[in-house]
Coordinates of C-alpha atoms in Angstrom, one line a residue:
M1 CA -43.8 31.1 -50.7
D2 CA -46.2 30.9 -53.7
K3 CA -44.0 28.7 -56.0
K4 CA -44.5 31.3 -58.9
E5 CA -42.3 34.1 -56.7
D6 CA -39.2 31.8 -56.3
T7 CA -39.0 30.6 -60.2
L8 CA -38.5 32.0 -63.7
L9 CA -39.3 30.9 -67.7
N10 CA -42.2 28.7 -66.4
G11 CA -40.2 27.2 -63.5
Q12 CA -37.2 26.0 -65.6
F13 CA -35.0 28.2 -62.9
R14 CA -35.3 28.5 -59.3
F15 CA -33.8 31.9 -57.3
K16 CA -31.4 30.2 -54.5
L17 CA -32.0 29.5 -51.2
L18 CA -29.7 31.0 -48.5
P19 CA -29.2 29.1 -45.3
D20 CA -31.6 31.6 -43.4
G21 CA -34.4 30.6 -45.8
T22 CA -34.7 33.7 -47.8
L23 CA -34.1 34.4 -51.4
D24 CA -30.9 35.5 -52.9
K25 CA -33.0 37.4 -56.1
S26 CA -29.3 37.7 -57.7
K27 CA -28.6 33.9 -58.2
V28 CA -30.7 31.6 -60.0
F29 CA -30.0 28.3 -61.0
C30 CA -31.2 25.4 -63.6
V31 CA -33.7 22.7 -62.4
L32 CA -32.3 20.4 -65.1
C33 CA -28.8 21.0 -64.7
K34 CA -28.2 22.7 -61.6
G35 CA -26.2 24.9 -63.5
E36 CA -25.9 28.6 -61.1
F37 CA -26.5 32.0 -62.9
N38 CA -26.1 35.7 -61.7
Y39 CA -29.5 37.6 -62.5
H40 CA -29.8 41.0 -63.4
R41 CA -33.9 41.5 -64.2
S42 CA -32.7 40.4 -67.8
S43 CA -33.9 36.5 -69.0
S44 CA -31.5 36.7 -71.9
S45 CA -28.1 34.5 -70.4
L46 CA -31.1 32.4 -69.1
T47 CA -32.7 31.9 -72.7
Y48 CA -29.4 31.5 -74.4
H49 CA -28.8 28.6 -71.8
L50 CA -32.0 26.7 -72.4
K51 CA -31.2 27.2 -76.1
A52 CA -27.8 25.7 -76.2
K53 CA -28.1 22.9 -73.5
H54 CA -31.5 22.1 -73.3
P55 CA -33.1 22.7 -76.5
G56 CA -36.1 20.3 -76.6
V57 CA -36.9 22.2 -73.0
A58 CA -36.7 25.6 -75.1
A59 CA -38.7 24.5 -78.0
T60 CA -41.7 23.9 -75.8
L61 CA -41.3 27.5 -74.2
D62 CA -43.8 30.3 -76.1
G63 CA -44.4 28.6 -79.1
G64 CA -40.7 27.4 -80.0
G65 CA -39.1 31.1 -79.0
L66 CA -38.1 32.8 -75.8
R67 CA -39.2 36.5 -76.0
Q68 CA -37.2 39.0 -73.6
T69 CA -40.0 40.8 -71.1
T70 CA -40.2 43.9 -72.3
L71 CA -41.5 47.7 -71.0
Q72 CA -44.3 47.0 -73.2
Q73 CA -45.9 43.9 -71.9
F74 CA -45.0 45.8 -68.1
A75 CA -47.5 48.3 -69.7
V76 CA -50.0 46.0 -71.3
R77 CA -50.4 44.6 -68.1
G78 CA -51.0 47.2 -65.7
G79 CA -52.7 49.8 -68.7
P80 CA -50.9 51.1 -71.6
L81 CA -48.3 53.8 -70.8
T82 CA -50.0 57.2 -69.9
R83 CA -49.8 60.5 -71.3
V84 CA -48.4 61.6 -67.6
A85 CA -45.9 58.7 -67.9
T86 CA -45.0 59.6 -71.6
N87 CA -44.3 63.1 -70.7
K88 CA -42.0 61.9 -67.6
I89 CA -40.2 60.7 -70.1
T90 CA -39.8 63.0 -72.2
E91 CA -38.9 65.4 -69.3
A92 CA -36.3 62.6 -68.3
I93 CA -34.4 63.2 -71.7
A94 CA -34.5 66.8 -71.7
C95 CA -32.8 66.7 -68.8
W96 CA -30.1 64.7 -69.6
V97 CA -29.2 66.5 -72.7
A98 CA -28.9 69.4 -70.6
K99 CA -27.1 67.9 -67.5
N100 CA -24.8 65.8 -69.6
C101 CA -24.0 68.3 -72.2
R102 CA -25.4 65.5 -75.0
P103 CA -25.9 67.0 -78.5
V104 CA -29.9 67.4 -78.9
N105 CA -29.6 66.1 -82.2
I106 CA -28.9 62.3 -79.9
V107 CA -32.8 62.2 -79.9
E108 CA -32.1 61.8 -84.0
D109 CA -29.3 58.4 -83.5
A110 CA -30.7 55.4 -85.2
G111 CA -28.9 53.4 -82.2
L112 CA -30.8 55.4 -79.5
R113 CA -33.6 54.8 -81.3
D114 CA -33.1 51.2 -81.4
V115 CA -32.1 50.6 -77.6
I116 CA -35.7 52.5 -77.0
R117 CA -37.9 50.2 -79.0
E118 CA -35.9 47.0 -77.3
A119 CA -36.6 48.4 -73.9
S120 CA -40.3 49.4 -74.3
G121 CA -41.8 48.2 -77.5
D122 CA -42.7 49.3 -81.5
S123 CA -45.2 51.3 -79.6
A124 CA -44.9 52.3 -75.8
Y125 CA -42.7 55.1 -76.2
H126 CA -41.0 57.0 -79.2
L127 CA -38.4 59.7 -79.0
P128 CA -39.2 62.9 -79.2
A129 CA -38.1 65.4 -82.0
R130 CA -35.5 68.1 -81.6
S131 CA -37.9 71.0 -81.4
T132 CA -40.0 69.2 -78.2
V133 CA -36.5 68.5 -76.9
M134 CA -35.7 71.8 -77.0
S135 CA -38.8 73.2 -76.0
R136 CA -38.6 71.4 -72.7
I137 CA -35.0 72.3 -72.2
E138 CA -36.5 76.5 -72.8
T139 CA -39.0 75.6 -69.7
L140 CA -36.3 74.3 -67.8
Y141 CA -34.3 76.9 -68.4
N142 CA -37.1 79.4 -67.6
N143 CA -38.0 77.6 -64.3
Q144 CA -34.3 77.4 -63.0
K145 CA -33.9 81.6 -63.8
A146 CA -36.9 82.3 -62.3
I147 CA -35.7 80.0 -58.9
K148 CA -32.3 82.1 -59.5
Q149 CA -34.4 85.7 -59.5
R150 CA -36.2 85.0 -56.7
L151 CA -32.9 84.4 -54.8
L152 CA -31.4 87.4 -56.3
E153 CA -34.4 89.7 -54.8
Q154 CA -34.1 88.5 -51.4
A155 CA -30.1 89.4 -52.0
P156 CA -29.1 92.6 -50.3
Y157 CA -25.1 92.7 -51.6
I158 CA -24.5 90.8 -54.7
A159 CA -20.7 89.9 -55.9
L160 CA -20.2 89.4 -59.5
T161 CA -17.2 87.5 -61.6
C162 CA -16.8 88.1 -65.4
D163 CA -14.6 86.8 -68.4
H164 CA -14.4 86.6 -71.7
W165 CA -14.1 83.2 -73.8
T166 CA -13.4 82.2 -77.9
S167 CA -15.2 79.1 -78.4
A168 CA -14.4 76.8 -81.0
S169 CA -16.3 78.4 -83.8
N170 CA -14.1 81.9 -83.0
A171 CA -17.3 83.3 -81.1
N172 CA -16.9 85.2 -78.2
Y173 CA -18.9 84.8 -74.9
L174 CA -19.1 86.7 -72.0
G175 CA -19.8 84.5 -68.7
A176 CA -21.2 85.8 -65.4
T177 CA -21.6 84.6 -62.2
A178 CA -23.3 85.9 -59.0
H179 CA -22.1 85.3 -55.5
F180 CA -24.2 86.1 -52.0
I181 CA -25.0 84.6 -48.5
D182 CA -28.7 84.7 -48.2
D183 CA -30.5 85.4 -44.6
N184 CA -29.7 82.2 -43.1
W185 CA -26.0 82.0 -44.1
C186 CA -26.2 79.8 -47.0
L187 CA -23.4 80.5 -49.6
H188 CA -25.4 80.8 -53.3
S189 CA -22.8 80.7 -56.1
F190 CA -24.5 79.9 -59.9
A191 CA -23.9 81.4 -63.7
L192 CA -26.6 84.5 -64.5
T193 CA -25.4 84.2 -68.4
V194 CA -23.3 82.8 -71.1
S195 CA -23.8 85.5 -73.8
K196 CA -22.5 86.0 -77.1
S197 CA -20.8 89.3 -77.9
T198 CA -20.1 90.4 -81.4
E199 CA -18.4 94.3 -81.1
R200 CA -15.0 94.3 -79.8
H201 CA -13.7 94.0 -76.3
Y202 CA -13.1 97.7 -75.9
A203 CA -13.4 99.0 -72.3
E204 CA -16.3 100.7 -72.9
A205 CA -18.3 97.8 -74.9
C206 CA -17.1 95.3 -72.0
A207 CA -18.5 97.8 -69.3
Q208 CA -21.7 97.9 -71.1
H209 CA -21.9 94.4 -71.7
I210 CA -21.5 94.1 -67.8
Q211 CA -24.2 96.8 -67.1
A212 CA -26.7 95.0 -69.3
V213 CA -26.4 91.4 -67.3
T214 CA -26.7 93.1 -64.5
Q215 CA -30.0 95.3 -65.4
E216 CA -31.5 92.3 -66.9
W217 CA -31.7 90.2 -63.7
N218 CA -32.8 93.7 -62.3
I219 CA -29.4 93.6 -59.6
E220 CA -27.0 97.0 -60.7
K221 CA -28.3 98.7 -57.1
K222 CA -26.8 95.3 -55.4
I223 CA -23.2 95.0 -57.3
T224 CA -21.0 95.0 -54.5
T225 CA -17.9 93.9 -56.3
L226 CA -16.6 93.3 -59.7
G227 CA -14.0 90.2 -60.4
T228 CA -12.1 90.2 -62.9
D229 CA -8.8 88.5 -64.8
S230 CA -6.2 91.5 -65.2
A231 CA -6.9 92.0 -68.6
R232 CA -6.3 95.8 -69.4
N233 CA -9.8 96.2 -71.1
L234 CA -11.9 94.6 -68.1
T235 CA -9.7 96.2 -65.7
A236 CA -10.7 99.3 -67.9
A237 CA -13.8 98.5 -68.0
A238 CA -14.1 98.6 -64.4
R239 CA -12.9 101.6 -63.6
L240 CA -15.9 102.5 -65.8
L241 CA -18.5 100.8 -63.5
P242 CA -19.7 102.3 -60.2
Y243 CA -18.5 98.6 -58.6
E244 CA -15.2 97.5 -56.4
H245 CA -12.9 95.8 -58.5
L246 CA -11.2 92.7 -57.2
P247 CA -8.9 91.7 -59.5
C248 CA -8.3 87.8 -59.5
T249 CA -5.5 86.7 -56.8
A250 CA -5.2 83.1 -58.9
H251 CA -4.0 85.5 -62.5
S252 CA -1.9 87.3 -59.7
L253 CA -0.1 84.8 -58.5
Q254 CA 0.4 82.5 -61.8
R255 CA 1.5 85.9 -63.5
A256 CA 4.2 86.6 -60.6
I257 CA 5.3 83.0 -60.8
T258 CA 5.8 83.5 -64.8
V259 CA 7.9 86.8 -64.6
S260 CA 10.6 85.2 -61.5
L261 CA 11.1 82.0 -63.9
A262 CA 12.1 84.2 -66.6
D263 CA 14.4 86.9 -64.5
S264 CA 16.0 83.7 -62.3
G265 CA 18.0 81.8 -64.5
F266 CA 15.6 78.5 -64.6
D267 CA 15.0 78.7 -67.9
A268 CA 17.8 76.6 -69.6
V269 CA 17.0 73.8 -67.4
L270 CA 13.2 74.1 -68.2
T271 CA 13.7 74.6 -71.5
K272 CA 15.4 71.0 -71.4
C273 CA 12.3 69.8 -70.0
R274 CA 10.3 70.4 -72.2
K275 CA 12.5 69.3 -74.9
I276 CA 12.3 65.6 -72.9
V277 CA 8.2 66.1 -72.5
G278 CA 7.8 66.9 -76.4
H279 CA 9.9 64.0 -77.5
F280 CA 7.5 61.2 -75.9
K281 CA 4.3 63.8 -75.9
H282 CA 5.1 63.9 -80.0
S283 CA 5.5 60.4 -80.7
P284 CA 3.0 57.2 -79.7
A285 CA 6.2 55.2 -80.1
N286 CA 8.2 56.7 -77.4
A287 CA 5.3 57.1 -75.4
R288 CA 4.6 53.0 -75.5
E289 CA 8.6 52.5 -75.0
L290 CA 8.3 54.6 -71.7
N291 CA 5.4 53.0 -70.4
Q292 CA 7.3 49.9 -70.9
Q293 CA 10.2 51.3 -68.6
Q294 CA 8.0 52.8 -65.9
V295 CA 6.2 49.0 -66.3
A296 CA 10.0 47.6 -65.6
H297 CA 10.6 50.2 -62.8
K298 CA 7.7 49.3 -60.8
Q299 CA 6.0 52.7 -61.5
K300 CA 3.0 53.6 -62.6
E301 CA 2.0 53.9 -66.4
E302 CA 1.8 57.6 -66.5
S303 CA 2.4 60.0 -69.0
L304 CA 4.9 63.5 -68.7
I305 CA 2.9 66.8 -68.4
Q306 CA 3.7 69.5 -70.7
D307 CA 4.1 73.3 -69.0
V308 CA 1.9 75.8 -70.6
P309 CA 1.9 79.3 -69.6
T310 CA -1.4 80.2 -68.2
R311 CA -2.5 76.9 -67.4
W312 CA -2.0 77.7 -63.5
N313 CA 0.8 75.2 -61.7
S314 CA 1.8 73.4 -64.9
T315 CA 5.4 74.3 -64.9
L316 CA 5.3 72.5 -60.8
H317 CA 2.9 69.3 -62.0
M318 CA 5.8 69.2 -65.3
I319 CA 8.7 69.4 -63.1
T320 CA 7.5 67.1 -60.4
R321 CA 6.4 64.3 -63.1
I322 CA 9.5 64.4 -64.4
Q323 CA 11.5 63.7 -61.1
Q324 CA 9.1 61.0 -60.1
N325 CA 10.1 59.2 -63.8
K326 CA 13.8 60.1 -63.7
S327 CA 15.2 56.8 -64.2
P328 CA 12.5 55.0 -66.6
I329 CA 13.2 58.6 -68.7
E330 CA 16.8 57.8 -68.7
A331 CA 16.9 54.5 -70.0
T332 CA 14.4 55.0 -72.7
L333 CA 16.3 57.7 -74.2
S334 CA 20.0 55.5 -73.9
Q335 CA 17.8 52.5 -75.3
Q336 CA 16.9 54.6 -78.2
N337 CA 20.1 56.4 -78.7
S338 CA 18.4 60.0 -78.2
K339 CA 20.1 63.0 -78.8
I340 CA 17.4 64.6 -76.4
P341 CA 19.9 65.7 -73.4
L342 CA 19.6 64.2 -70.1
L343 CA 19.2 66.2 -66.9
T344 CA 22.4 66.3 -65.0
E345 CA 22.3 65.6 -61.4
A346 CA 23.1 69.3 -60.8
E347 CA 20.0 70.6 -63.2
L348 CA 17.9 67.7 -60.8
G349 CA 19.3 69.5 -57.9
K350 CA 17.8 73.0 -59.4
L351 CA 14.2 71.4 -60.3
K352 CA 14.7 70.0 -56.3
K353 CA 15.0 73.4 -55.0
L354 CA 11.9 74.9 -57.9
E355 CA 9.8 72.7 -56.7
E356 CA 10.1 73.5 -53.4
L357 CA 9.7 77.2 -53.7
L358 CA 6.5 76.5 -56.0
E359 CA 4.8 73.8 -53.9
P360 CA 3.0 76.6 -51.0
C361 CA 1.5 78.5 -54.4
R362 CA 0.2 75.4 -55.6
Y363 CA -3.0 75.2 -53.5
V364 CA -3.2 78.6 -52.0
F365 CA -6.9 79.9 -54.3
I366 CA -7.3 77.3 -56.7
S367 CA -9.1 74.1 -54.5
H368 CA -12.1 75.2 -53.7
Y369 CA -14.4 78.4 -53.7
I370 CA -12.4 80.4 -51.7
S371 CA -13.9 84.0 -50.3
C372 CA -11.4 87.1 -50.1
S373 CA -11.0 86.8 -46.3
V374 CA -8.0 84.3 -47.4
V375 CA -6.1 86.5 -49.9
L376 CA -3.9 88.7 -47.2
P377 CA -3.0 85.8 -44.5
A378 CA -1.8 84.0 -47.9
F379 CA -0.2 86.7 -49.3
C380 CA 1.6 87.0 -45.9
H381 CA 2.7 83.8 -45.8
L382 CA 4.2 83.9 -49.5
F383 CA 6.2 86.2 -48.2
R384 CA 7.4 84.6 -45.5
V385 CA 8.7 81.4 -47.6
M386 CA 10.1 83.3 -50.3
E387 CA 12.7 85.2 -47.7
P388 CA 16.2 84.5 -48.8
S389 CA 18.0 82.7 -46.3
D390 CA 22.1 82.0 -46.4
D391 CA 22.0 78.6 -47.9
D392 CA 19.8 80.2 -50.6
T393 CA 21.8 79.6 -54.2
V394 CA 21.6 82.7 -56.6
N395 CA 19.2 81.4 -58.6
I396 CA 17.1 80.7 -55.5
V397 CA 18.0 84.6 -54.3
R398 CA 17.0 85.7 -57.6
F399 CA 13.6 83.8 -58.2
K400 CA 12.6 85.0 -54.2
K401 CA 13.5 88.4 -55.0
A402 CA 11.7 88.6 -58.0
F403 CA 8.3 87.0 -57.0
C404 CA 8.2 89.1 -53.5
E405 CA 8.9 92.3 -55.9
D406 CA 6.0 91.2 -58.4
L407 CA 3.9 90.1 -56.1
A408 CA 3.7 93.1 -53.8
K409 CA 2.9 95.4 -56.7
R410 CA 0.3 93.5 -57.5
K411 CA -1.1 93.7 -54.1
E412 CA -0.6 96.9 -54.0
N413 CA -2.7 97.5 -57.2
S414 CA -5.4 95.4 -55.8
N415 CA -8.4 96.7 -53.8
L416 CA -6.2 96.9 -49.8
T417 CA -8.9 97.8 -48.3
W418 CA -11.8 95.8 -49.1
L419 CA -9.6 92.9 -48.5
K420 CA -8.2 94.5 -45.3
N421 CA -12.1 94.5 -43.8
A422 CA -13.0 91.3 -45.4
T423 CA -10.0 89.6 -43.3
A424 CA -11.3 91.5 -40.1
L425 CA -14.4 90.2 -40.6
D426 CA -13.3 86.3 -40.9
P427 CA -13.6 85.1 -37.6
R428 CA -10.1 83.0 -38.2
F429 CA -8.4 85.8 -39.3
K430 CA -9.7 88.5 -37.2
D431 CA -6.4 89.2 -34.9
L432 CA -4.8 90.9 -38.1
K433 CA -1.7 89.2 -37.5
C434 CA -1.0 89.5 -41.7
L435 CA -1.1 93.0 -41.5
P436 CA 1.2 95.2 -39.7
K437 CA 0.7 96.5 -36.0
S438 CA 0.5 100.1 -37.7
E439 CA -2.4 98.9 -39.8
R440 CA -4.5 97.0 -37.8
G441 CA -6.3 100.5 -36.3
E442 CA -6.8 101.7 -39.4
V443 CA -8.7 98.5 -40.4
W444 CA -11.1 98.9 -37.0
S445 CA -11.5 102.4 -38.1
S446 CA -13.0 101.8 -40.9
L447 CA -15.5 99.1 -39.8
N448 CA -16.5 101.9 -37.5
N449 CA -17.1 103.9 -40.3
L450 CA -19.0 101.4 -42.3
L451 CA -21.4 101.0 -38.6
K452 CA -22.5 104.4 -38.8
E453 CA -22.5 104.8 -42.3
D454 CA -25.1 101.4 -41.8
R455 CA -27.2 103.1 -39.2
N456 CA -27.4 106.7 -40.7
A457 CA -28.8 105.0 -44.2
Q458 CA -30.9 103.3 -41.4
I459 CA -32.1 106.5 -40.3
Q460 CA -32.7 108.3 -43.3
G461 CA -34.9 104.9 -44.6
A462 CA -36.9 105.4 -41.4
Q463 CA -37.8 109.3 -42.0
T464 CA -38.4 108.3 -45.7
T465 CA -41.0 105.5 -45.0
G466 CA -41.7 106.8 -41.5
E467 CA -40.6 104.0 -39.8
A468 CA -38.2 103.5 -36.8
P469 CA -34.9 101.8 -37.6
Q470 CA -34.6 98.3 -35.7
K471 CA -35.4 100.3 -32.5
K472 CA -38.3 101.7 -30.3
R473 CA -40.1 104.2 -32.3
K474 CA -39.7 106.8 -28.7
M475 CA -36.1 106.0 -29.6
S476 CA -36.1 107.2 -32.8
I477 CA -37.4 110.4 -32.2
F478 CA -34.2 111.4 -29.8
L479 CA -32.0 109.8 -33.3
L480 CA -33.6 111.9 -35.4
A481 CA -33.0 115.1 -33.8
S482 CA -28.8 114.2 -34.0
S483 CA -28.4 115.8 -30.9
D484 CA -24.5 115.5 -29.2
S485 CA -25.8 113.5 -26.7
D486 CA -27.5 110.8 -28.8
T487 CA -24.6 110.8 -31.3
D488 CA -21.9 110.3 -28.7
D489 CA -24.3 107.3 -27.2
E490 CA -24.1 105.8 -30.9
A491 CA -20.8 105.8 -31.3
E492 CA -20.3 104.5 -28.0
S493 CA -22.5 101.3 -28.7
I494 CA -20.7 101.0 -32.2
Q495 CA -17.3 100.8 -30.2
S496 CA -18.5 98.4 -27.9
T497 CA -20.1 96.1 -31.1
L498 CA -16.1 96.2 -32.6
D499 CA -14.5 95.7 -29.0
R500 CA -17.0 92.6 -28.3
Y501 CA -16.6 91.1 -31.6
K502 CA -12.6 91.4 -30.9
S503 CA -12.4 89.8 -27.7
E504 CA -14.3 86.7 -29.0
S505 CA -11.5 84.2 -29.5
K506 CA -10.5 83.3 -33.1
T507 CA -11.7 80.5 -34.3
D508 CA -9.8 77.2 -35.3
M509 CA -9.4 76.6 -39.0
D510 CA -12.0 73.3 -39.0
E511 CA -14.6 76.0 -38.4
C512 CA -16.7 77.7 -41.0
P513 CA -17.4 81.7 -40.6
L514 CA -20.6 81.1 -42.0
Q515 CA -21.9 78.8 -39.6
W516 CA -19.8 81.1 -36.9
W517 CA -22.0 83.8 -38.0
S518 CA -25.1 82.0 -38.2
K519 CA -24.6 81.3 -34.6
R520 CA -24.4 85.2 -33.8
R521 CA -25.9 86.8 -35.6
D522 CA -28.8 87.9 -32.7
S523 CA -25.5 89.2 -30.8
Y524 CA -23.9 91.5 -33.7
P525 CA -27.1 92.2 -35.9
R526 CA -25.6 95.0 -37.9
L527 CA -22.2 94.0 -38.2
E528 CA -23.3 90.8 -39.6
Q529 CA -24.6 92.5 -42.4
I530 CA -21.3 94.0 -42.9
A531 CA -19.9 90.6 -42.9
R532 CA -22.2 89.2 -45.4
K533 CA -21.3 91.6 -47.6
Y534 CA -17.9 91.3 -47.7
L535 CA -17.4 87.3 -47.2
S536 CA -19.2 86.4 -50.2
T537 CA -16.6 88.3 -52.6
P538 CA -14.8 85.4 -54.0
A539 CA -10.8 85.7 -54.2
T540 CA -10.5 84.7 -58.0
T541 CA -12.9 84.5 -61.2
V542 CA -12.7 80.5 -61.1
P543 CA -16.5 79.9 -61.3
C544 CA -15.9 81.4 -64.8
E545 CA -13.0 79.4 -65.7
R546 CA -15.4 76.7 -64.7
L547 CA -18.0 78.1 -66.5
F548 CA -16.1 78.6 -69.6
S549 CA -14.7 74.9 -69.6
L550 CA -18.0 73.2 -69.2
S551 CA -18.9 75.7 -72.2
G552 CA -16.3 74.3 -74.4
H553 CA -18.1 70.3 -73.5
I554 CA -21.2 71.8 -75.1
I555 CA -19.9 74.1 -78.3
Q556 CA -17.6 71.8 -79.7
K557 CA -16.7 71.4 -83.9
K558 CA -19.5 69.5 -84.3
R559 CA -22.3 71.7 -82.3
A560 CA -20.3 74.8 -83.6
T561 CA -23.4 76.5 -85.4
L562 CA -25.2 76.6 -82.2
S563 CA -27.7 80.0 -81.2
S564 CA -26.1 82.1 -78.7
S565 CA -29.7 81.2 -76.8
N566 CA -29.1 77.6 -76.7
V567 CA -25.6 78.0 -75.6
E568 CA -27.3 80.1 -72.8
R569 CA -29.6 77.7 -71.7
L570 CA -27.0 74.6 -71.7
V571 CA -24.2 75.9 -69.9
C572 CA -26.5 77.2 -67.1
L573 CA -28.8 74.2 -66.9
S574 CA -25.7 72.1 -66.5
M575 CA -24.7 74.3 -63.9
V576 CA -27.3 73.7 -61.9
A577 CA -27.7 70.9 -59.6
L578 CA -31.7 71.1 -59.1
W579 CA -32.4 67.7 -60.6
P580 CA -35.0 65.2 -59.3
K581 CA -33.8 63.6 -56.2
G582 CA -31.5 61.3 -56.3
S583 CA -28.6 63.2 -58.6
T584 CA -25.7 64.4 -58.0
A585 CA -23.9 67.6 -58.8
H586 CA -22.4 68.0 -62.0
P587 CA -18.5 66.8 -61.6
L588 CA -17.4 69.9 -62.6
I589 CA -18.9 71.9 -59.8
G590 CA -18.2 69.2 -56.8
V591 CA -21.0 70.8 -54.4
T592 CA -24.6 71.9 -55.3
P593 CA -23.9 75.2 -57.1
V594 CA -27.1 77.3 -56.2
K595 CA -26.7 76.3 -52.9
E596 CA -23.6 75.8 -51.2
S597 CA -22.9 73.8 -48.4
R598 CA -21.2 75.9 -45.4
K599 CA -18.7 74.0 -44.5
Q600 CA -16.8 72.9 -47.7
V601 CA -17.0 75.9 -49.4
F602 CA -15.1 78.0 -47.1
Q603 CA -13.2 74.7 -45.7
L604 CA -9.4 75.7 -46.3
N605 CA -7.4 72.0 -47.3
D606 CA -5.0 70.8 -45.4
W607 CA -1.6 72.0 -47.1
T608 CA -3.4 75.4 -46.9
K609 CA -3.4 75.7 -43.5
R610 CA -0.1 74.5 -43.1
C611 CA 1.4 77.2 -45.3
I612 CA -1.0 80.0 -43.7
F613 CA -1.0 79.1 -40.1

């Protein structure tokens, strides 16, 4: 082996030799004092060792001083940085700014400039100007928008979710996300826009804004459903648009919980909990004493959680955290001689019962991207667990009755026809046990009519274009004649298709419905088209909520003057995972948003499976 390959700093350090004869490039030892050091491609610590322990040797190296190897020195050995290499670095900086929600003026930061200078030398690479970075970000955005447009052009049906959001600068934005299943039965979900709106959010203005988004992307004729929260202006706007409206199920569930808590007699104990949490939340000294008591009781140091009416599951999290820290809370308040009233054993029993009531609602719709086919089975489970029993106290009975009544009203106001069809087309729930037996026949009749409409649309298209619709041309002549016998044959064929689908065994909960349909799309060519239309509709507006969570990281107090176009580019690019190979998806997304993995998107967590099934 070449001696130069296993030495550093002119032979003053050598790599550690392993018993098998190979070199450990992460360990080096000094040939003078045999001291062992970690090595991570930087000679700074090694240089410091020579100067501190062997100053005479250090003075003889490199004219009395040692210099760390820089990128500029490597560039000199292999030639100066080329224009291609410089563009790649600039492109990487633009990706970093867009992907990690960094401010654009970070390229003017003196500290970053010093780091780049130390790493690359004075003349190897200079940070780009802000205008250069924004130009690269605009190019990245246009490239990603072109990719999205090509995907949308190929999609036959698209589900839309929309919501409004107010930024830290008190500006109003409309967020829109698109969801569809392609020909390979892969789910696509991505942001279309985060556009600023200046007019008041009347129903007409909201409808016009949503319509403008669909026209910009040329998808107004492909939209099937519009998902929104329960805000009155968005609900009214949905009625003005020619799309099926699907209210956010998570919002409906949260509102049902809020109404039930107000009418069930839990207000007193919850008010007491809020005072306890506020006592520790508003004082760092009190919080520090609570942490000390948690350590003394051999518990994890954690802060208490305050519930917020608009934050999903916050009440459950508050009472759970208080029960877990019952002893530290009591010890801290007793030590402080505080006037904050402690929870009695009866009140702690109430909280335990309330936790058991709220726990089934916790994971139903918020864990993953959930298809609307899960809504009715989840509602069926919630109604079942909320049935009053003889062992329930008065407060529990009042909560259950209020919850069931409010949720039943919200269920009736949802798009039940769409939800029933989606449930029947999901192979996990196609037995329709979540519906009364009297309603199951109507669902299959509805699917029968959908298949007939799809077939008639094919025939009309064949008449317009002069082509036969997916069958032999000779057969299409009889279909176009619309004879009674052929109509009966066609109806019998559609019914046989549905009967064959119904006879298929119900799939396990661990199996993804997208994979199931992908394997059987040739067996049900017409039915799978309808299944793509219904299963791509999300049950909630969580994609929009995540979009605005990300927007909050971008539009901060120090970046409140960002233009609306730059906000849209940065937010949409941060949501996109089409980055260089080796990069990961954004943590707010969890999975690749442009092309969702089939199983991760539609797979239910263990708790939800236990709840529903």
